[in-house]
PDB file of C-alpha atoms in Angstrom:
ATOM      1  CA  UNK A   1     -17.065  43.765-136.843  1.00 68.00           C
ATOM      2  CA  UNK A   2     -18.660  42.586-140.100  1.00 78.00           C
ATOM      3  CA  UNK A   3     -17.854  39.100-141.350  1.00 81.00           C
ATOM      4  CA  UNK A   4     -15.730  40.478-144.187  1.00 84.00           C
ATOM      5  CA  UNK A   5     -13.713  42.536-141.731  1.00 89.00           C
ATOM      6  CA  UNK A   6     -13.420  39.555-139.385  1.00 91.00           C
ATOM      7  CA  UNK A   7     -12.103  37.381-142.192  1.00 90.00           C
ATOM      8  CA  UNK A   8      -9.589  40.074-143.083  1.00 92.00           C
ATOM      9  CA  UNK A   9      -8.514  40.176-139.438  1.00 93.00           C
ATOM     10  CA  UNK A  10      -7.952  36.412-139.474  1.00 92.00           C
ATOM     11  CA  UNK A  11      -5.908  36.790-142.650  1.00 92.00           C
ATOM     12  CA  UNK A  12      -3.752  39.443-140.981  1.00 93.00           C
ATOM     13  CA  UNK A  13      -3.256  37.329-137.857  1.00 93.00           C
ATOM     14  CA  UNK A  14      -2.178  34.246-139.805  1.00 92.00           C
ATOM     15  CA  UNK A  15       0.167  36.298-141.983  1.00 91.00           C
ATOM     16  CA  UNK A  16       1.800  37.992-138.990  1.00 90.00           C
ATOM     17  CA  UNK A  17       2.098  34.764-136.976  1.00 87.00           C
ATOM     18  CA  UNK A  18       4.165  32.805-139.483  1.00 83.00           C
ATOM     19  CA  UNK A  19       3.266  29.645-137.592  1.00 86.00           C
ATOM     20  CA  UNK A  20       0.101  27.672-136.724  1.00 88.00           C
ATOM     21  CA  UNK A  21      -2.423  29.658-134.680  1.00 91.00           C
ATOM     22  CA  UNK A  22      -4.792  27.653-132.509  1.00 91.00           C
ATOM     23  CA  UNK A  23      -8.532  27.943-133.144  1.00 92.00           C
ATOM     24  CA  UNK A  24      -9.204  28.685-129.485  1.00 91.00           C
ATOM     25  CA  UNK A  25      -6.773  31.578-129.604  1.00 92.00           C
ATOM     26  CA  UNK A  26      -8.534  33.037-132.626  1.00 92.00           C
ATOM     27  CA  UNK A  27     -11.893  32.610-130.897  1.00 93.00           C
ATOM     28  CA  UNK A  28     -10.655  34.449-127.817  1.00 92.00           C
ATOM     29  CA  UNK A  29      -9.162  37.306-129.830  1.00 91.00           C
ATOM     30  CA  UNK A  30     -12.129  37.779-132.143  1.00 91.00           C
ATOM     31  CA  UNK A  31     -14.764  36.956-129.506  1.00 90.00           C
ATOM     32  CA  UNK A  32     -16.401  34.404-131.768  1.00 91.00           C
ATOM     33  CA  UNK A  33     -17.435  30.775-131.348  1.00 91.00           C
ATOM     34  CA  UNK A  34     -15.311  27.998-132.795  1.00 90.00           C
ATOM     35  CA  UNK A  35     -17.772  27.036-135.520  1.00 91.00           C
ATOM     36  CA  UNK A  36     -17.784  30.566-136.925  1.00 91.00           C
ATOM     37  CA  UNK A  37     -13.991  30.868-136.829  1.00 92.00           C
ATOM     38  CA  UNK A  38     -13.504  27.507-138.566  1.00 91.00           C
ATOM     39  CA  UNK A  39     -16.070  28.469-141.194  1.00 92.00           C
ATOM     40  CA  UNK A  40     -14.350  31.800-141.893  1.00 92.00           C
ATOM     41  CA  UNK A  41     -10.928  30.145-142.090  1.00 93.00           C
ATOM     42  CA  UNK A  42     -12.240  27.440-144.417  1.00 92.00           C
ATOM     43  CA  UNK A  43     -13.786  30.071-146.671  1.00 93.00           C
ATOM     44  CA  UNK A  44     -10.499  31.960-146.715  1.00 92.00           C
ATOM     45  CA  UNK A  45      -8.628  28.742-147.589  1.00 92.00           C
ATOM     46  CA  UNK A  46     -11.061  27.983-150.426  1.00 92.00           C
ATOM     47  CA  UNK A  47     -10.708  31.508-151.748  1.00 92.00           C
ATOM     48  CA  UNK A  48      -6.901  31.323-151.891  1.00 92.00           C
ATOM     49  CA  UNK A  49      -7.030  27.900-153.538  1.00 90.00           C
ATOM     50  CA  UNK A  50      -9.707  28.851-156.082  1.00 90.00           C
ATOM     51  CA  UNK A  51      -7.840  31.964-157.154  1.00 90.00           C
ATOM     52  CA  UNK A  52      -4.595  29.974-157.366  1.00 89.00           C
ATOM     53  CA  UNK A  53      -2.785  32.488-155.219  1.00 90.00           C
ATOM     54  CA  UNK A  54       0.840  32.136-154.194  1.00 91.00           C
ATOM     55  CA  UNK A  55      -0.114  31.404-150.597  1.00 92.00           C
ATOM     56  CA  UNK A  56      -2.469  28.936-148.981  1.00 91.00           C
ATOM     57  CA  UNK A  57      -4.362  28.762-145.693  1.00 92.00           C
ATOM     58  CA  UNK A  58      -3.869  25.330-144.147  1.00 91.00           C
ATOM     59  CA  UNK A  59      -5.705  23.544-141.361  1.00 89.00           C
ATOM     60  CA  UNK A  60      -3.328  21.652-139.077  1.00 87.00           C
ATOM     61  CA  UNK A  61      -5.297  19.668-136.528  1.00 83.00           C
ATOM     62  CA  UNK A  62      -6.798  22.354-134.231  1.00 88.00           C
ATOM     63  CA  UNK A  63      -4.884  25.249-135.761  1.00 91.00           C
ATOM     64  CA  UNK A  64      -4.654  27.312-138.958  1.00 92.00           C
ATOM     65  CA  UNK A  65      -1.567  28.560-140.766  1.00 91.00           C
ATOM     66  CA  UNK A  66      -0.708  30.631-143.825  1.00 92.00           C
ATOM     67  CA  UNK A  67       2.005  29.130-146.023  1.00 90.00           C
ATOM     68  CA  UNK A  68       3.351  29.391-149.553  1.00 89.00           C
ATOM     69  CA  UNK A  69       1.690  27.290-152.248  1.00 89.00           C
ATOM     70  CA  UNK A  70       3.611  24.000-152.729  1.00 86.00           C
ATOM     71  CA  UNK A  71       3.754  24.382-156.516  1.00 88.00           C
ATOM     72  CA  UNK A  72       6.059  27.386-156.066  1.00 88.00           C
ATOM     73  CA  UNK A  73       8.531  25.620-153.772  1.00 83.00           C
ATOM     74  CA  UNK A  74      11.266  25.395-156.406  1.00 83.00           C
ATOM     75  CA  UNK A  75      11.088  29.041-157.414  1.00 87.00           C
ATOM     76  CA  UNK A  76      11.113  30.103-153.757  1.00 84.00           C
ATOM     77  CA  UNK A  77      14.291  28.074-153.216  1.00 79.00           C
ATOM     78  CA  UNK A  78      15.885  29.682-156.251  1.00 81.00           C
ATOM     79  CA  UNK A  79      14.933  33.159-155.084  1.00 83.00           C
ATOM     80  CA  UNK A  80      16.498  32.747-151.675  1.00 78.00           C
ATOM     81  CA  UNK A  81      19.290  30.483-152.940  1.00 67.00           C
ATOM     82  CA  UNK A  82      18.545  27.996-150.210  1.00 57.00           C
ATOM     83  CA  UNK A  83      19.779  24.459-150.394  1.00 59.00           C
ATOM     84  CA  UNK A  84      17.333  21.687-151.081  1.00 58.00           C
ATOM     85  CA  UNK A  85      16.479  19.952-147.792  1.00 60.00           C
ATOM     86  CA  UNK A  86      18.186  16.626-147.288  1.00 66.00           C
ATOM     87  CA  UNK A  87      16.024  13.602-147.945  1.00 75.00           C
ATOM     88  CA  UNK A  88      14.702  11.570-145.065  1.00 83.00           C
ATOM     89  CA  UNK A  89      16.761   8.400-144.890  1.00 84.00           C
ATOM     90  CA  UNK A  90      15.247   4.923-144.785  1.00 85.00           C
ATOM     91  CA  UNK A  91      15.766   4.629-140.989  1.00 87.00           C
ATOM     92  CA  UNK A  92      14.173   8.052-140.510  1.00 90.00           C
ATOM     93  CA  UNK A  93      11.153   7.017-142.581  1.00 89.00           C
ATOM     94  CA  UNK A  94      10.772   3.816-140.587  1.00 89.00           C
ATOM     95  CA  UNK A  95      10.899   5.602-137.236  1.00 92.00           C
ATOM     96  CA  UNK A  96       8.584   8.369-138.400  1.00 92.00           C
ATOM     97  CA  UNK A  97       6.060   5.824-139.714  1.00 90.00           C
ATOM     98  CA  UNK A  98       6.029   3.893-136.437  1.00 90.00           C
ATOM     99  CA  UNK A  99       5.571   7.023-134.325  1.00 93.00           C
ATOM    100  CA  UNK A 100       2.901   8.407-136.663  1.00 92.00           C
ATOM    101  CA  UNK A 101       0.747   5.276-136.517  1.00 90.00           C
ATOM    102  CA  UNK A 102       1.316   4.199-132.906  1.00 90.00           C
ATOM    103  CA  UNK A 103       1.737   7.507-131.061  1.00 90.00           C
ATOM    104  CA  UNK A 104       2.294   8.260-128.332  1.00 91.00           C
ATOM    105  CA  UNK A 105       5.069   5.701-128.194  1.00 91.00           C
ATOM    106  CA  UNK A 106       8.513   5.222-126.693  1.00 92.00           C
ATOM    107  CA  UNK A 107      11.895   4.801-128.334  1.00 92.00           C
ATOM    108  CA  UNK A 108      12.093   1.305-126.865  1.00 90.00           C
ATOM    109  CA  UNK A 109       8.897   0.406-128.713  1.00 90.00           C
ATOM    110  CA  UNK A 110      10.331   1.795-131.938  1.00 91.00           C
ATOM    111  CA  UNK A 111      13.522  -0.220-131.366  1.00 90.00           C
ATOM    112  CA  UNK A 112      11.458  -3.363-130.802  1.00 88.00           C
ATOM    113  CA  UNK A 113       9.570  -2.970-134.073  1.00 86.00           C
ATOM    114  CA  UNK A 114      12.693  -2.135-136.104  1.00 87.00           C
ATOM    115  CA  UNK A 115      15.023  -4.554-134.348  1.00 87.00           C
ATOM    116  CA  UNK A 116      17.789  -1.935-134.140  1.00 88.00           C
ATOM    117  CA  UNK A 117      18.727   1.006-131.922  1.00 89.00           C
ATOM    118  CA  UNK A 118      16.983   4.204-133.073  1.00 90.00           C
ATOM    119  CA  UNK A 119      18.620   6.780-130.793  1.00 89.00           C
ATOM    120  CA  UNK A 120      20.256   8.804-133.544  1.00 90.00           C
ATOM    121  CA  UNK A 121      17.213   8.773-135.810  1.00 92.00           C
ATOM    122  CA  UNK A 122      14.832   9.871-133.062  1.00 93.00           C
ATOM    123  CA  UNK A 123      17.185  12.757-132.322  1.00 91.00           C
ATOM    124  CA  UNK A 124      17.264  13.697-136.007  1.00 91.00           C
ATOM    125  CA  UNK A 125      13.459  13.766-136.230  1.00 93.00           C
ATOM    126  CA  UNK A 126      13.350  15.911-133.086  1.00 93.00           C
ATOM    127  CA  UNK A 127      15.774  18.389-134.669  1.00 90.00           C
ATOM    128  CA  UNK A 128      13.608  18.610-137.777  1.00 90.00           C
ATOM    129  CA  UNK A 129      10.564  19.129-135.547  1.00 90.00           C
ATOM    130  CA  UNK A 130       8.711  16.222-137.120  1.00 93.00           C
ATOM    131  CA  UNK A 131       8.230  14.616-133.699  1.00 93.00           C
ATOM    132  CA  UNK A 132       8.185  15.935-130.134  1.00 94.00           C
ATOM    133  CA  UNK A 133       8.183  14.712-126.540  1.00 93.00           C
ATOM    134  CA  UNK A 134       4.713  14.454-125.021  1.00 92.00           C
ATOM    135  CA  UNK A 135       5.148  12.960-121.561  1.00 90.00           C
ATOM    136  CA  UNK A 136       6.483   9.797-119.972  1.00 90.00           C
ATOM    137  CA  UNK A 137       5.234   6.224-119.722  1.00 86.00           C
ATOM    138  CA  UNK A 138       4.207   5.239-116.192  1.00 84.00           C
ATOM    139  CA  UNK A 139       6.503   2.198-115.964  1.00 82.00           C
ATOM    140  CA  UNK A 140       9.895   1.692-114.298  1.00 83.00           C
ATOM    141  CA  UNK A 141      12.417   4.025-115.883  1.00 84.00           C
ATOM    142  CA  UNK A 142       9.632   6.360-117.068  1.00 89.00           C
ATOM    143  CA  UNK A 143      10.673   6.389-120.751  1.00 90.00           C
ATOM    144  CA  UNK A 144       9.823   9.441-122.846  1.00 92.00           C
ATOM    145  CA  UNK A 145       6.771   9.302-125.092  1.00 94.00           C
ATOM    146  CA  UNK A 146       6.930  10.748-128.604  1.00 95.00           C
ATOM    147  CA  UNK A 147       4.290  11.989-131.033  1.00 94.00           C
ATOM    148  CA  UNK A 148       4.240  13.759-134.394  1.00 94.00           C
ATOM    149  CA  UNK A 149       4.023  17.542-134.647  1.00 92.00           C
ATOM    150  CA  UNK A 150       2.059  20.093-136.660  1.00 87.00           C
ATOM    151  CA  UNK A 151       5.165  20.419-138.817  1.00 87.00           C
ATOM    152  CA  UNK A 152       4.731  16.737-139.685  1.00 90.00           C
ATOM    153  CA  UNK A 153       1.149  17.407-140.787  1.00 88.00           C
ATOM    154  CA  UNK A 154       2.207  20.410-142.863  1.00 83.00           C
ATOM    155  CA  UNK A 155       5.117  18.541-144.460  1.00 82.00           C
ATOM    156  CA  UNK A 156       2.774  15.835-145.740  1.00 83.00           C
ATOM    157  CA  UNK A 157      -0.172  18.180-146.449  1.00 78.00           C
ATOM    158  CA  UNK A 158      -2.389  16.535-143.837  1.00 84.00           C
ATOM    159  CA  UNK A 159      -5.069  18.371-141.883  1.00 82.00           C
ATOM    160  CA  UNK A 160      -5.061  15.780-139.099  1.00 85.00           C
ATOM    161  CA  UNK A 161      -3.744  12.313-138.288  1.00 86.00           C
ATOM    162  CA  UNK A 162      -7.110  10.897-139.325  1.00 85.00           C
ATOM    163  CA  UNK A 163      -6.048  11.478-142.933  1.00 85.00           C
ATOM    164  CA  UNK A 164      -3.180   8.992-142.646  1.00 87.00           C
ATOM    165  CA  UNK A 165      -3.777   5.935-144.848  1.00 84.00           C
ATOM    166  CA  UNK A 166      -5.080   2.991-142.846  1.00 79.00           C
ATOM    167  CA  UNK A 167      -2.635   0.186-142.176  1.00 73.00           C
ATOM    168  CA  UNK A 168      -3.638  -3.184-143.645  1.00 65.00           C
ATOM    169  CA  UNK A 169      -5.032  -5.643-141.102  1.00 60.00           C
ATOM    170  CA  UNK A 170      -3.278  -8.591-142.695  1.00 45.00           C
ATOM    171  CA  UNK A 171       0.133  -9.862-141.607  1.00 48.00           C
ATOM    172  CA  UNK A 172       3.213 -10.611-143.671  1.00 44.00           C
ATOM    173  CA  UNK A 173       2.243 -14.290-143.790  1.00 44.00           C
ATOM    174  CA  UNK A 174      -0.926 -13.468-145.704  1.00 45.00           C
ATOM    175  CA  UNK A 175       1.146 -12.401-148.700  1.00 41.00           C
ATOM    176  CA  UNK A 176      -1.235  -9.544-149.519  1.00 44.00           C
ATOM    177  CA  UNK A 177       0.611  -6.565-148.033  1.00 43.00           C
ATOM    178  CA  UNK A 178       2.209  -5.156-151.153  1.00 43.00           C
ATOM    179  CA  UNK A 179      -0.906  -4.166-153.072  1.00 43.00           C
ATOM    180  CA  UNK A 180      -2.655  -2.797-149.988  1.00 47.00           C
ATOM    181  CA  UNK A 181       0.333  -0.713-148.935  1.00 46.00           C
ATOM    182  CA  UNK A 182       0.818   0.627-152.451  1.00 46.00           C
ATOM    183  CA  UNK A 183      -2.804   1.772-152.504  1.00 47.00           C
ATOM    184  CA  UNK A 184      -2.348   3.601-149.188  1.00 50.00           C
ATOM    185  CA  UNK A 185       0.990   5.139-150.065  1.00 48.00           C
ATOM    186  CA  UNK A 186      -0.420   6.438-153.342  1.00 49.00           C
ATOM    187  CA  UNK A 187      -2.672   8.708-151.285  1.00 50.00           C
ATOM    188  CA  UNK A 188       0.407  10.449-149.902  1.00 51.00           C
ATOM    189  CA  UNK A 189       2.358  10.351-153.149  1.00 47.00           C
ATOM    190  CA  UNK A 190       1.389  13.853-154.238  1.00 47.00           C
ATOM    191  CA  UNK A 191       1.890  15.237-150.733  1.00 50.00           C
ATOM    192  CA  UNK A 192       5.502  14.302-150.054  1.00 49.00           C
ATOM    193  CA  UNK A 193       7.294  17.197-151.817  1.00 47.00           C
ATOM    194  CA  UNK A 194       7.822  19.150-148.611  1.00 47.00           C
ATOM    195  CA  UNK A 195       9.554  16.181-146.973  1.00 50.00           C
ATOM    196  CA  UNK A 196      11.362  15.304-150.227  1.00 54.00           C
ATOM    197  CA  UNK A 197      10.656  11.588-149.953  1.00 56.00           C
ATOM    198  CA  UNK A 198      10.668   9.262-152.944  1.00 55.00           C
ATOM    199  CA  UNK A 199       7.855   6.801-153.604  1.00 52.00           C
ATOM    200  CA  UNK A 200      10.157   3.809-153.154  1.00 58.00           C
ATOM    201  CA  UNK A 201      11.456   5.049-149.809  1.00 61.00           C
ATOM    202  CA  UNK A 202       8.015   5.711-148.377  1.00 61.00           C
ATOM    203  CA  UNK A 203       6.612   2.449-149.721  1.00 58.00           C
ATOM    204  CA  UNK A 204       9.465   0.411-148.293  1.00 63.00           C
ATOM    205  CA  UNK A 205       9.168   2.059-144.885  1.00 65.00           C
ATOM    206  CA  UNK A 206       5.420   1.464-144.670  1.00 63.00           C
ATOM    207  CA  UNK A 207       5.798  -2.108-145.891  1.00 61.00           C
ATOM    208  CA  UNK A 208       8.325  -2.934-143.196  1.00 63.00           C
ATOM    209  CA  UNK A 209       6.155  -1.323-140.540  1.00 65.00           C
ATOM    210  CA  UNK A 210       3.055  -3.283-141.567  1.00 60.00           C
ATOM    211  CA  UNK A 211       4.957  -6.551-141.916  1.00 58.00           C
ATOM    212  CA  UNK A 212       6.346  -6.299-138.381  1.00 59.00           C
ATOM    213  CA  UNK A 213       3.064  -5.200-136.806  1.00 56.00           C
ATOM    214  CA  UNK A 214       2.241  -8.802-135.922  1.00 47.00           C
ATOM    215  CA  UNK A 215       5.430  -9.056-133.853  1.00 50.00           C
ATOM    216  CA  UNK A 216       4.476  -6.260-131.479  1.00 51.00           C
ATOM    217  CA  UNK A 217       4.185  -7.304-127.861  1.00 44.00           C
ATOM    218  CA  UNK A 218       4.279  -3.976-126.016  1.00 47.00           C
ATOM    219  CA  UNK A 219       1.486  -1.459-126.479  1.00 51.00           C
ATOM    220  CA  UNK A 220       2.078   1.957-124.816  1.00 50.00           C
ATOM    221  CA  UNK A 221      -1.683   2.511-124.777  1.00 52.00           C
ATOM    222  CA  UNK A 222      -1.938  -0.090-122.014  1.00 48.00           C
ATOM    223  CA  UNK A 223      -0.111   2.244-119.634  1.00 46.00           C
ATOM    224  CA  UNK A 224      -1.252   5.664-118.401  1.00 49.00           C
ATOM    225  CA  UNK A 225       0.924   8.576-119.518  1.00 51.00           C
ATOM    226  CA  UNK A 226       2.146  11.124-117.011  1.00 48.00           C
ATOM    227  CA  UNK A 227       2.652  14.801-117.616  1.00 48.00           C
ATOM    228  CA  UNK A 228       5.697  15.896-119.543  1.00 47.00           C
ATOM    229  CA  UNK A 229       8.965  16.076-117.622  1.00 48.00           C
ATOM    230  CA  UNK A 230      12.266  17.808-118.460  1.00 50.00           C
ATOM    231  CA  UNK A 231      14.043  16.104-121.387  1.00 50.00           C
ATOM    232  CA  UNK A 232      16.674  13.503-120.596  1.00 51.00           C
ATOM    233  CA  UNK A 233      20.268  13.822-121.674  1.00 50.00           C
ATOM    234  CA  UNK A 234      20.924  13.343-125.430  1.00 50.00           C
ATOM    235  CA  UNK A 235      20.705   9.695-126.496  1.00 50.00           C
ATOM    236  CA  UNK A 236      23.793   7.661-127.351  1.00 51.00           C
ATOM    237  CA  UNK A 237      24.315   7.954-131.109  1.00 49.00           C
ATOM    238  CA  UNK A 238      26.856   5.165-131.284  1.00 46.00           C
ATOM    239  CA  UNK A 239      24.315   2.482-132.053  1.00 47.00           C
ATOM    240  CA  UNK A 240      23.360   3.678-135.522  1.00 48.00           C
ATOM    241  CA  UNK A 241      25.141   5.357-138.388  1.00 44.00           C
ATOM    242  CA  UNK A 242      24.226   8.643-139.961  1.00 42.00           C
ATOM    243  CA  UNK A 243      21.229   8.151-142.268  1.00 42.00           C
TER     244      UNK A 243
END
């Protein structure tokens, strides 16, 4: 198959899939090496973006996906008369920020950083497919480990977790967090439409996370993770109100 035909085949696969397609899967199907597949996908993405088409080709970690262009989100909602997604609450933003920066991590670790039970919020983020279970911590009780998903990357227009703004190294006592956090959050400012998060909400969540970083005493990275096990029963929602 010629390169033009191969690129067209990739376009057809991504369109038909409707979800992220792993690079390795594309390589196996097209009988090409990973470098060539990534190059063809990148060229396709550039072409859609340059021509300002109504769809985009996105890279999500080790996968590619075709999606509608974000600037047409409002008109798409109007066309299908769909309701605007509910905003992520402040507790949801806090939990999502902690998991994003310290994954894989447990709910107990999230609770420790926030100082409040996060059962309900973790369940909410699971329902929205912004986080997922990824194994268990090898300690007594074998708590579930959580990490962010490809849907999280797509929602914030990130290609990988490496594009997350770096957390400031200073602590709350240094009195220099605000400006540093604002600079980092500004990088995500134009990317938050899909998650429908306001600047103030995201800034406040990141500020609280960075300020409490110095108080952390349990690091999940110090323990080996085991393979994923069947999910536990739904967490008790009584400890936290609806966000």
